[in-house]
Structures are given as C-alpha cells and as structure tokens.
Coordinates of N, CA and C and ligand atoms in Angstrom, one line a residue:
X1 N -21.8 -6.4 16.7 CA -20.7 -5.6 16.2 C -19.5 -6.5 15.7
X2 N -19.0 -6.0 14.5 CA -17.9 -7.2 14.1 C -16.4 -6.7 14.4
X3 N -15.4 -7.4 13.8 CA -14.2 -7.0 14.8 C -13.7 -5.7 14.7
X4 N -14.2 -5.7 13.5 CA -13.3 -3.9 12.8 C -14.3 -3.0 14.2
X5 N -15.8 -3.3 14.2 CA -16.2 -2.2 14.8 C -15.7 -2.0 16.5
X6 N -15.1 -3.4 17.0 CA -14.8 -3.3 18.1 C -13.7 -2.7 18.1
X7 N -12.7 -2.6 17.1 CA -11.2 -1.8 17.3 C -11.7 -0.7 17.0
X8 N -12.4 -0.6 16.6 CA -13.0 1.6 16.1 C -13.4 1.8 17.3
X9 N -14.4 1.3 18.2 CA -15.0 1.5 19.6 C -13.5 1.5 20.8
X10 N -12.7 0.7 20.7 CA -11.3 0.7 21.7 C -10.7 2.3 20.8
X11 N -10.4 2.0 20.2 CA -9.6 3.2 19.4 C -10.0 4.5 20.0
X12 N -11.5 4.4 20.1 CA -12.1 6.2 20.2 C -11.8 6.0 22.0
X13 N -11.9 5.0 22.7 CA -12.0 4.8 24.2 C -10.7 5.1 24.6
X14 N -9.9 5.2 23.6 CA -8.5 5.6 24.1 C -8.1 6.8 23.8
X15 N -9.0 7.8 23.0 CA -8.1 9.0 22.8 C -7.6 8.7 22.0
X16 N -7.2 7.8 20.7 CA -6.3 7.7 19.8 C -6.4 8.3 18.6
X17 N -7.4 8.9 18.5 CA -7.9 9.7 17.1 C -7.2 11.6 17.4
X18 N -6.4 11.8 16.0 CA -6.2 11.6 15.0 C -5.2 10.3 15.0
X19 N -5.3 9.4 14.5 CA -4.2 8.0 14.0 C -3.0 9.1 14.1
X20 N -2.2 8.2 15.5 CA -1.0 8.7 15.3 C 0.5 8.6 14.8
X21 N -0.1 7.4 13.6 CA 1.0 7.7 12.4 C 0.4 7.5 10.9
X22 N 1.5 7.7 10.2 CA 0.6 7.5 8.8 C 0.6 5.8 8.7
X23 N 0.0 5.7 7.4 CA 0.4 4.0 7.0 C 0.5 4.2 6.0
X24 N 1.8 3.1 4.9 CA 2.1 2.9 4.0 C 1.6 1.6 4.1
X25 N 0.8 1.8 2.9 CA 0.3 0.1 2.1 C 1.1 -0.2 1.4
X26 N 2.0 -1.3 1.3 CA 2.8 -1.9 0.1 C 2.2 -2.9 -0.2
X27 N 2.7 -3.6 -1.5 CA 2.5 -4.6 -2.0 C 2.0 -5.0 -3.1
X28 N 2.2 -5.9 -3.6 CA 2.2 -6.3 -5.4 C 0.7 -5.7 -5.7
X29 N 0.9 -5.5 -7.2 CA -0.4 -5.0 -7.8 C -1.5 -5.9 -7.3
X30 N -2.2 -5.4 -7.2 CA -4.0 -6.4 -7.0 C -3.9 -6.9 -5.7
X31 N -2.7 -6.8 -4.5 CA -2.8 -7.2 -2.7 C -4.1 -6.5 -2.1
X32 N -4.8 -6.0 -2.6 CA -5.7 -4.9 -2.1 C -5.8 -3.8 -1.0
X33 N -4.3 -3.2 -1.4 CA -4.1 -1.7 -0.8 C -4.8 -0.7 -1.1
X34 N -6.0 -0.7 -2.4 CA -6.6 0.8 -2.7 C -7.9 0.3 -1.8
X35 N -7.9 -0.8 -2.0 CA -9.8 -1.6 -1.2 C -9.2 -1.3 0.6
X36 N -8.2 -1.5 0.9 CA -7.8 -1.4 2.3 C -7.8 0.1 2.8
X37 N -7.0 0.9 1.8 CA -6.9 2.0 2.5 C -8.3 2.9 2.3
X38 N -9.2 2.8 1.7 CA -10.9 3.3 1.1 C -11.3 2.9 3.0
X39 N -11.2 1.4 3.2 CA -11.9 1.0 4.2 C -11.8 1.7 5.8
X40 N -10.3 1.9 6.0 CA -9.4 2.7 6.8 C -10.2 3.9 7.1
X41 N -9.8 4.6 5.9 CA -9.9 6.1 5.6 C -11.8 5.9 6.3
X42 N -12.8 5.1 5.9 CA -13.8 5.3 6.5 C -13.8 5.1 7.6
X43 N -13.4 3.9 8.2 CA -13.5 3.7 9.5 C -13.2 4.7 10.5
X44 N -11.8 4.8 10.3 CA -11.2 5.9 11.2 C -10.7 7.6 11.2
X45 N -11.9 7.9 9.5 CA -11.5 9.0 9.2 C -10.1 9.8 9.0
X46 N -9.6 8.8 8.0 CA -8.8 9.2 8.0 C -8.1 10.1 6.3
X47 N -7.1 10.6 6.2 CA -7.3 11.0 4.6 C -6.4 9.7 3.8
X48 N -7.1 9.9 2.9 CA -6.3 8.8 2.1 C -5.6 9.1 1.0
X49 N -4.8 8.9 0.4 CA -3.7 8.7 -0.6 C -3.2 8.3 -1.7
X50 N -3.9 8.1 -3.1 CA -4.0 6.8 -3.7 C -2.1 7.6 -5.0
X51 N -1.5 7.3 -4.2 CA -0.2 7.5 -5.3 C -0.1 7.4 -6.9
X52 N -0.7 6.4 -7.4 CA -1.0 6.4 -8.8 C -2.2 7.4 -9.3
X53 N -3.2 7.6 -8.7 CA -3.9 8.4 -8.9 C -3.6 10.0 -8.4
X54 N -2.9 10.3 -7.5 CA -2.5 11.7 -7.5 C -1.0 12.2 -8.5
X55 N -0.4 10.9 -8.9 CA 0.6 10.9 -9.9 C -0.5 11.3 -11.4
X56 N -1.2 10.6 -11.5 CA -1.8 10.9 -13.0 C -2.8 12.0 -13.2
X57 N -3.5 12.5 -12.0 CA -3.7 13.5 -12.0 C -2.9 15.1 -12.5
X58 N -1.7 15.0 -11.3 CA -0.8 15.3 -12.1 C -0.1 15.9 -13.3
X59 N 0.2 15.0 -13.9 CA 0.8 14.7 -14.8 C 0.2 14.5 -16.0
X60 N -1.7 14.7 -15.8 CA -2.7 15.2 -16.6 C -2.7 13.9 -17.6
X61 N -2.3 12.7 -17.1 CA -2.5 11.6 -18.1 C -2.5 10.1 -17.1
X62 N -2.7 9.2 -18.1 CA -3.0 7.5 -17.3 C -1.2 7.5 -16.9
X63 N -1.1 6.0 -16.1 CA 0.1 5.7 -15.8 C 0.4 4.7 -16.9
X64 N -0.2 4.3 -17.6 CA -0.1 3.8 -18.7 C 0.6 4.4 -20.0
X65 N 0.2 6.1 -20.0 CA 0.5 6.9 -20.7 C 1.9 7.5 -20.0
X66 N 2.1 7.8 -19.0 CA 3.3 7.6 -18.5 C 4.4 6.8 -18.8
X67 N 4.0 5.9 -18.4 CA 4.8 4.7 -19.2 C 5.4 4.4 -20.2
X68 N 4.3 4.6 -21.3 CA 4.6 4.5 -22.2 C 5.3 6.2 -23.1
X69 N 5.2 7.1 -22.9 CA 5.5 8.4 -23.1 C 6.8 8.9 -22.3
X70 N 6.7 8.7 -21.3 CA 7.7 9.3 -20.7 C 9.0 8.4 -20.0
X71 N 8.4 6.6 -20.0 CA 9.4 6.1 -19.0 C 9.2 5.6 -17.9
X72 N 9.7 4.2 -17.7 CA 9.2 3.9 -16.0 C 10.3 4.9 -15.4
X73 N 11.3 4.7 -15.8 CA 12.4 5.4 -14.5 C 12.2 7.2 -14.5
X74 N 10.7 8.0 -15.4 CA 10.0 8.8 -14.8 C 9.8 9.2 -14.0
X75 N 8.7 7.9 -14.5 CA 7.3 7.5 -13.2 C 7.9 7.0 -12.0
X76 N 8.9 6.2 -11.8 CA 9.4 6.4 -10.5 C 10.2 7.1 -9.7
X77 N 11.0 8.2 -10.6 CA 10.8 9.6 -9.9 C 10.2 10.1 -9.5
X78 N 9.1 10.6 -10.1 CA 7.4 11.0 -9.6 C 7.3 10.6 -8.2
X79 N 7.1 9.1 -8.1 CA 6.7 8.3 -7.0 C 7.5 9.0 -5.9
X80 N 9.1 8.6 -6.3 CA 10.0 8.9 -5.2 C 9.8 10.5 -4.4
X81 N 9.7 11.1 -5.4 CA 9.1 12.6 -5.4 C 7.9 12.9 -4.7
X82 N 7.2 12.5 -4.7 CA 5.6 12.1 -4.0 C 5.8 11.8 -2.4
X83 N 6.4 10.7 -2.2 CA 7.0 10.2 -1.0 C 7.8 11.2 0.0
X84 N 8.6 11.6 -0.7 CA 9.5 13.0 0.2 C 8.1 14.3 0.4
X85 N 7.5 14.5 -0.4 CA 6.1 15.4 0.1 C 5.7 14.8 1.5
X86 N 4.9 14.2 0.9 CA 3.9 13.0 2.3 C 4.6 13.1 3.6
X87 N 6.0 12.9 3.8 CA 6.3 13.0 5.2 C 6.2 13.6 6.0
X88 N 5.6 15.1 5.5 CA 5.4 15.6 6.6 C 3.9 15.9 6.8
X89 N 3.1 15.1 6.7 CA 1.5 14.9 6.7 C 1.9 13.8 8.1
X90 N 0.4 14.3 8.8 CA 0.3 12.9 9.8 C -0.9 12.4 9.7
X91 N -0.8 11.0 9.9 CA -2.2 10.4 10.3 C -3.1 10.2 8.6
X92 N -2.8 9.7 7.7 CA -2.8 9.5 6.3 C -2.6 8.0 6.0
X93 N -3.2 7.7 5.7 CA -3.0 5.9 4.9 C -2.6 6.4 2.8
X94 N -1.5 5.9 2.9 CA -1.2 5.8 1.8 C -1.1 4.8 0.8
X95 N -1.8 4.5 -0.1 CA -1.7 3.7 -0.7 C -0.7 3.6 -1.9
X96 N 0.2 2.8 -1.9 CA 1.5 3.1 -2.7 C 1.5 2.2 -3.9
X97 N 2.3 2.7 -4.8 CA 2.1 1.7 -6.5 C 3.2 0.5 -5.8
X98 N 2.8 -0.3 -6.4 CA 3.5 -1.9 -6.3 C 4.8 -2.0 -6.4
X99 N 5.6 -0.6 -7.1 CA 7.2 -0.5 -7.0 C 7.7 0.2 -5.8
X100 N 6.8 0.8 -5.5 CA 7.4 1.4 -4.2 C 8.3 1.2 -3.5
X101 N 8.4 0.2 -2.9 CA 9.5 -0.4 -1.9 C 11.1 -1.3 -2.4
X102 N 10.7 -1.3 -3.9 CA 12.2 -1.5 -4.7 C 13.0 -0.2 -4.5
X103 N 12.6 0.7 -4.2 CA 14.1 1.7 -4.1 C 14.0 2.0 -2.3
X104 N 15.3 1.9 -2.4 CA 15.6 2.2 -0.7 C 15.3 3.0 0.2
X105 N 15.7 4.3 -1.2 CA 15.3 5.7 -0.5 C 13.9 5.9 -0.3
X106 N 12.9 4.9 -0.7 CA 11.4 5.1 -0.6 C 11.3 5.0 1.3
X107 N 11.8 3.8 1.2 CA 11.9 3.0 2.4 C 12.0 3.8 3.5
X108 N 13.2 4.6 3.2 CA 13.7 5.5 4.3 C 12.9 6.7 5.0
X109 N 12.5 7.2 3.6 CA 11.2 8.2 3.2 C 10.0 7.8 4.4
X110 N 9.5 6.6 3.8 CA 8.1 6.2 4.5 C 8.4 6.1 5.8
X111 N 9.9 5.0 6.2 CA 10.1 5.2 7.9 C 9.9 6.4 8.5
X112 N 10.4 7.1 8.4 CA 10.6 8.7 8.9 C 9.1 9.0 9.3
X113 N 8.0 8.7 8.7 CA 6.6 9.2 9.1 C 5.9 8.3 9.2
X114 N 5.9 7.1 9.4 CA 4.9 6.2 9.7 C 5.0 4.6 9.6
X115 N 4.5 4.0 9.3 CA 4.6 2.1 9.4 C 4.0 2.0 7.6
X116 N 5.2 0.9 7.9 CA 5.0 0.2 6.8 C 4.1 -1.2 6.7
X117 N 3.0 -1.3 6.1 CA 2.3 -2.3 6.1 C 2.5 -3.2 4.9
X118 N 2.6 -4.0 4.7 CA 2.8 -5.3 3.3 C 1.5 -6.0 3.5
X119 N 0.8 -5.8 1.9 CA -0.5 -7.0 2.0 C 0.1 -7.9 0.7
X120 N -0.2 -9.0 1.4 CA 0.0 -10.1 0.8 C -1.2 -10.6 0.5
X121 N -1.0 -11.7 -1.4 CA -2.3 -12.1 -1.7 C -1.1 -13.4 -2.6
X122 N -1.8 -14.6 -3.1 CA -1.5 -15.9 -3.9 C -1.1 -15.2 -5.4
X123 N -0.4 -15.6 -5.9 CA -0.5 -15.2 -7.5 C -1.7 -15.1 -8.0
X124 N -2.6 -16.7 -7.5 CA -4.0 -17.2 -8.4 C -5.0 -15.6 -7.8
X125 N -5.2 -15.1 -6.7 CA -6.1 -14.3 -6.4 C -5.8 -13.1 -6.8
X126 N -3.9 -12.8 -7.1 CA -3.7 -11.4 -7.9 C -4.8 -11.3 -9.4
X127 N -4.2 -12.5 -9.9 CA -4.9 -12.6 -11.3 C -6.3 -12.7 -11.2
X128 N -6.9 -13.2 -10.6 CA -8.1 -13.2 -10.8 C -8.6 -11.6 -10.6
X129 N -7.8 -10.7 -8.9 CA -8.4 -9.8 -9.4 C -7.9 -8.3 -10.5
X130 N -6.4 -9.1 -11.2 CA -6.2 -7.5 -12.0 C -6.8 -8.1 -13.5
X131 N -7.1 -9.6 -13.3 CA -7.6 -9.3 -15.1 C -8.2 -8.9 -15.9
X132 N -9.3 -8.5 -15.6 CA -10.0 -7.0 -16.3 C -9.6 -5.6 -16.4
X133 N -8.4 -5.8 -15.7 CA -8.3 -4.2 -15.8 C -6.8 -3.9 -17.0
X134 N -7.2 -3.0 -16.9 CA -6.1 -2.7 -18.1 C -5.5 -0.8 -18.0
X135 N -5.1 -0.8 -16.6 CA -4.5 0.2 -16.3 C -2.9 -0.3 -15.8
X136 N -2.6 -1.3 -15.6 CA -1.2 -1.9 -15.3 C 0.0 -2.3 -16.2
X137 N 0.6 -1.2 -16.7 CA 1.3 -1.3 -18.0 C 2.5 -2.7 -17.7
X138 N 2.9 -2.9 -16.6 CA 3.8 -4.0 -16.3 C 3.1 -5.3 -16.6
X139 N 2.1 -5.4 -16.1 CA 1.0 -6.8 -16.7 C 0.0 -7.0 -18.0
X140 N 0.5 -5.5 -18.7 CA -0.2 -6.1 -19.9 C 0.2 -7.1 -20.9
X141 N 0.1 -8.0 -21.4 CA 0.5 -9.0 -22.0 C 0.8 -10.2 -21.2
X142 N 0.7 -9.9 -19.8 CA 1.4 -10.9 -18.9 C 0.2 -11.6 -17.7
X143 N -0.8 -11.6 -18.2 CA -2.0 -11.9 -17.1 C -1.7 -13.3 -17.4
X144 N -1.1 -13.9 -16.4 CA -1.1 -15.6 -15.3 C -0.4 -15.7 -14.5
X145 N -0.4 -16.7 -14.2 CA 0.3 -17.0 -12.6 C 1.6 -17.2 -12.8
X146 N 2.1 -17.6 -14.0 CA 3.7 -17.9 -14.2 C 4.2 -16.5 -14.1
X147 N 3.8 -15.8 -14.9 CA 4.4 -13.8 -15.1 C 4.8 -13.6 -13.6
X148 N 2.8 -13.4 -12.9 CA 2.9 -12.8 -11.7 C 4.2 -13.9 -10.6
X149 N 3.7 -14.8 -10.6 CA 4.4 -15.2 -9.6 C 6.2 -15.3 -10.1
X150 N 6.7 -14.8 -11.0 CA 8.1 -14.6 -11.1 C 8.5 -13.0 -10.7
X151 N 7.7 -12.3 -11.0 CA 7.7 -11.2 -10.6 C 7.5 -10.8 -9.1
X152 N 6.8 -11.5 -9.0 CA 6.3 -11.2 -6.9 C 7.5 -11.6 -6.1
X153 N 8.7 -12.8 -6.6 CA 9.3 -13.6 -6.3 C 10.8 -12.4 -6.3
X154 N 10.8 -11.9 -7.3 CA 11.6 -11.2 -7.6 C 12.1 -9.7 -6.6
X155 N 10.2 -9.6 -6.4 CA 10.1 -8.8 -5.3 C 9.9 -8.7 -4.1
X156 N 10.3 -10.2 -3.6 CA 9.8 -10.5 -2.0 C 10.6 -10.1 -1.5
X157 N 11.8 -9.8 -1.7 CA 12.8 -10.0 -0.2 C 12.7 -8.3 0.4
X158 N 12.7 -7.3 -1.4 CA 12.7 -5.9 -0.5 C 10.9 -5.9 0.3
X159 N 10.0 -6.0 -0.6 CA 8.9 -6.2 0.0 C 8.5 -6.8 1.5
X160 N 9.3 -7.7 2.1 CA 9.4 -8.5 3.2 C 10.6 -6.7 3.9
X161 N 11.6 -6.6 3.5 CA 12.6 -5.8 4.4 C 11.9 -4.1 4.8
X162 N 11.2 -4.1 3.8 CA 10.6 -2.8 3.6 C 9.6 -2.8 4.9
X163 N 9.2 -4.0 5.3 CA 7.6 -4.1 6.1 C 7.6 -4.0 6.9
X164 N 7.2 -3.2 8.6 CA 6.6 -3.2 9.6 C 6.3 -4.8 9.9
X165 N 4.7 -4.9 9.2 CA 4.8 -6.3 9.7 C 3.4 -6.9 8.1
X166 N 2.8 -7.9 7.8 CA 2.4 -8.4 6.9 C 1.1 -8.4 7.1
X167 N 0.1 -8.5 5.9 CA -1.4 -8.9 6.6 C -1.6 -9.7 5.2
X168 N -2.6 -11.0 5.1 CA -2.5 -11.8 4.2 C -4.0 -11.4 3.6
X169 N -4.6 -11.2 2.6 CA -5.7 -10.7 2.3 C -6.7 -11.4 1.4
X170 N -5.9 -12.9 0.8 CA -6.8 -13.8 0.2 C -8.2 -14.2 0.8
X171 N -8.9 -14.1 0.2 CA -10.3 -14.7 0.4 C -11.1 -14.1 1.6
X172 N -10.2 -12.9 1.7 CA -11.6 -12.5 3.0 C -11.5 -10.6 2.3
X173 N -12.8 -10.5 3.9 CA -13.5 -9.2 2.9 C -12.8 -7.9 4.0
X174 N -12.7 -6.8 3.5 CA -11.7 -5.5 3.6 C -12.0 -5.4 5.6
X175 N -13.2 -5.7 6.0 CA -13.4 -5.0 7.7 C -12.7 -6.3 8.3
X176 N -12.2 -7.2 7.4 CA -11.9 -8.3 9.0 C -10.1 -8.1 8.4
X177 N -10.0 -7.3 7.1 CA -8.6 -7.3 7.1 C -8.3 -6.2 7.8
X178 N -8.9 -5.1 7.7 CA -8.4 -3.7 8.5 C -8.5 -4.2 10.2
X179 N -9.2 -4.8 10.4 CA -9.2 -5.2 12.0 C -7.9 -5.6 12.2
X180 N -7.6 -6.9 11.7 CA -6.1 -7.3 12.0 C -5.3 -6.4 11.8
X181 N -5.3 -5.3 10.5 CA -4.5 -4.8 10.1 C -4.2 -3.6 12.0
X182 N -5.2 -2.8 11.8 CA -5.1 -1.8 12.8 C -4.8 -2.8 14.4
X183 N -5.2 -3.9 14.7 CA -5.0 -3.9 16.0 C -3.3 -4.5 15.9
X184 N -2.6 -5.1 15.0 CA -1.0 -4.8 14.6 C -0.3 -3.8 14.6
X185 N -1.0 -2.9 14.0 CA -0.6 -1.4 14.1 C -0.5 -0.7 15.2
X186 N -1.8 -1.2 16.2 CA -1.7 -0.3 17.5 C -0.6 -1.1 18.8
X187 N -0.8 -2.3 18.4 CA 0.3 -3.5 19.2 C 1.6 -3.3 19.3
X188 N 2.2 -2.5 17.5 CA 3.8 -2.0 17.2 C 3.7 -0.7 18.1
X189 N 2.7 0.2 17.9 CA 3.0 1.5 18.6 C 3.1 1.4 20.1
X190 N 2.3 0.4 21.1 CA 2.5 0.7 22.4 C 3.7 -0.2 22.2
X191 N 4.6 -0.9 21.5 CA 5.5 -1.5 21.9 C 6.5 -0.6 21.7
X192 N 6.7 0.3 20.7 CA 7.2 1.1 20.6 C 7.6 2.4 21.4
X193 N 6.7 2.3 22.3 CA 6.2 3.4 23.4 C 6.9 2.9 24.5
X194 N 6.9 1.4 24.8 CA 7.9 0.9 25.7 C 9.4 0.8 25.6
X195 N 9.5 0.6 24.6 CA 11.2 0.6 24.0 C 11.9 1.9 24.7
Ligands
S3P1 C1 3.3 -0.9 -10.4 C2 2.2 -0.9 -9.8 C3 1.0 0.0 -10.1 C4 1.5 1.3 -10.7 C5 2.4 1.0 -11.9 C6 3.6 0.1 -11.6 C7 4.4 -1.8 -10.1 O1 0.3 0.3 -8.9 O2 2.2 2.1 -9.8 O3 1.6 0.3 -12.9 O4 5.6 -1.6 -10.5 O5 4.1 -2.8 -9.3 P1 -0.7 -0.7 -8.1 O6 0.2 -1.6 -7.2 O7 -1.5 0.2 -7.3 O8 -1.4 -1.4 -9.1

C-alpha cells in the first residue's frame, strides 16, 4: 500500500468521510491543481470543481474567447461570482484559475468554507508543462522562464497570504502529492479542533 492509500485507510477508520471541508487549490497556471484535485476527488470521493471549466461552459465559449471578447476584468467577475456560489457546498475540492487569490474578496469567500491549499512548482516545470497547450490567454506569446517567473514573482506574496499551508509538486507524481497534501489538511483541522 503506498502513502496516499494509507491516509484513505486512516481517513475511513476515523469516520471522516464526507471530507469535512472543502479545498481550494491555488496556484500559478500548470502547479498541478486540475491533476491534484481529479486525484482527491477519486481517492476520497469527493466532487470536484474545475472553475475555468464550469466558467466556459457557461458562458458557452473558451476562456480564451472570454478574454479576448469580453475582458479579463469579466472573467474575473465570473470567477468572483463563482466563489460566492461554492460556499455554501461542503466537502468539494476546488480547483481554482491562477488569479484567484489576487483579489481579496476571493480570499475571504474561500475562508468562510474551507482551506486554502497553494501548489507550488519551479518556473522550468511550469513551462515545460503548459507548453503545448494553448488555452492560457495570459501566456500566449510568453512561454519561458523569464515571462513565467516575473509573473509568479509578482504573484507570490498574495499567493503565499491567501494559503492555509503549501505543497511543492515538482517532479513527483499526483498520489504522493495528495498524501502530503491530505495528511496537512487533516493535521490543520484537529488543530483547529483544539484551539
Ligand atoms: C489564469 C489562469 C487560468 C485561467 C485564466 C487566467 C491566471 O487558470 O483562469 O487563463 O490569471 O493565472 P489555470 O491556473 O487553471 O490555468
């Protein structure tokens, strides 16, 4: 059994199912919040959330098309808008767009129902994994490490204030991140239980 399956086995031994908070995934494009919260959502049956994708559903087009048609300061209405729904859902991993936690009131939003998680990845591993894709209207034209990493930089400090607590996700595969991820998660809540 590997670690993730030993925290799924503690988890059910405790009674802790339904997950009793939600989780917000933050963090820069390509941190691997949609790969984290897919893995979650199986492990612990949970529902999942993909923000950009229930936004463009929506709104019956790409976020690219958004973007470009309607406006970022739209599309992050939308988001904002999105977020005030969600709080009152329990037990949901959310996976949130990369701006998320630049506005405050998001912040405030996601505290009110659950933990904020930050995944962190290197500039070199963002790029490597958003360069084929070509749904990220902020990085089109800008795929390298100079762009990203001025932009990540730009974004650390709300990203860092916005966070519960960090999980670093370079070079390893989704079951040994969710492991750490979840036994942090359940470590804040009984601490929180003692407070
Ligand atoms: C954005 C991140 C994207 C998407 C939009 C803007 C950002 O989501 O919301 O392209 O500002 O960082 P992902 O982080 O899921 O790629």
């Amino acid at each position: 059994m590997d670690e993730l399956g030993q925290v799924q086995a503690d988890f059910c031994m405790h009674g802790m199912a339904p997950f009793p908070c939600n989780i917000f995934l933050i963090g820069f494009m390509g941190s691997g919040k949609s790969t984290i919260s897919a893995c979650l959502r199986e492990a612990f049956s949970l529902e999942a959330i993909e923000m950009d994708q229930l936004i463009a559903e929506r709104e019956g087009k790409s976020i690219s098309d958004i973007f470009a048609q309607d406006g970022e300061e739209y599309f992050r209405g939308l988001e904002t808008q999105l977020l005030v729904e969600l709080q009152d859902k329990q037990g949901v991993v959310v996976s949130c767009g990369g701006g998320v936690p630049m506005r405050e009131e998001n912040v405030a939003t996601m505290n009110k129902s659950g933990l904020v998680v930050l995944l962190k990845a290197t500039p070199e591993t963002i790029l490597e994994r958003v360069k084929d894709n070509h749904s990220r209207p902020l990085l089109e034209g800008h795929k390298d490490v100079a762009y990203i990493s001025g932009l990540m930089e730009k974004r650390r400090q709300k990203y860092e204030a916005a966070a519960d607590f960090t999980v670093v996700t370079d070079g390893r595969g989704a079951r040994d991140i969710c492991a750490e991820l979840v036994k942090k998660l359940l470590e804040l809540i009984k601490q929180k239980e003692g407070d």
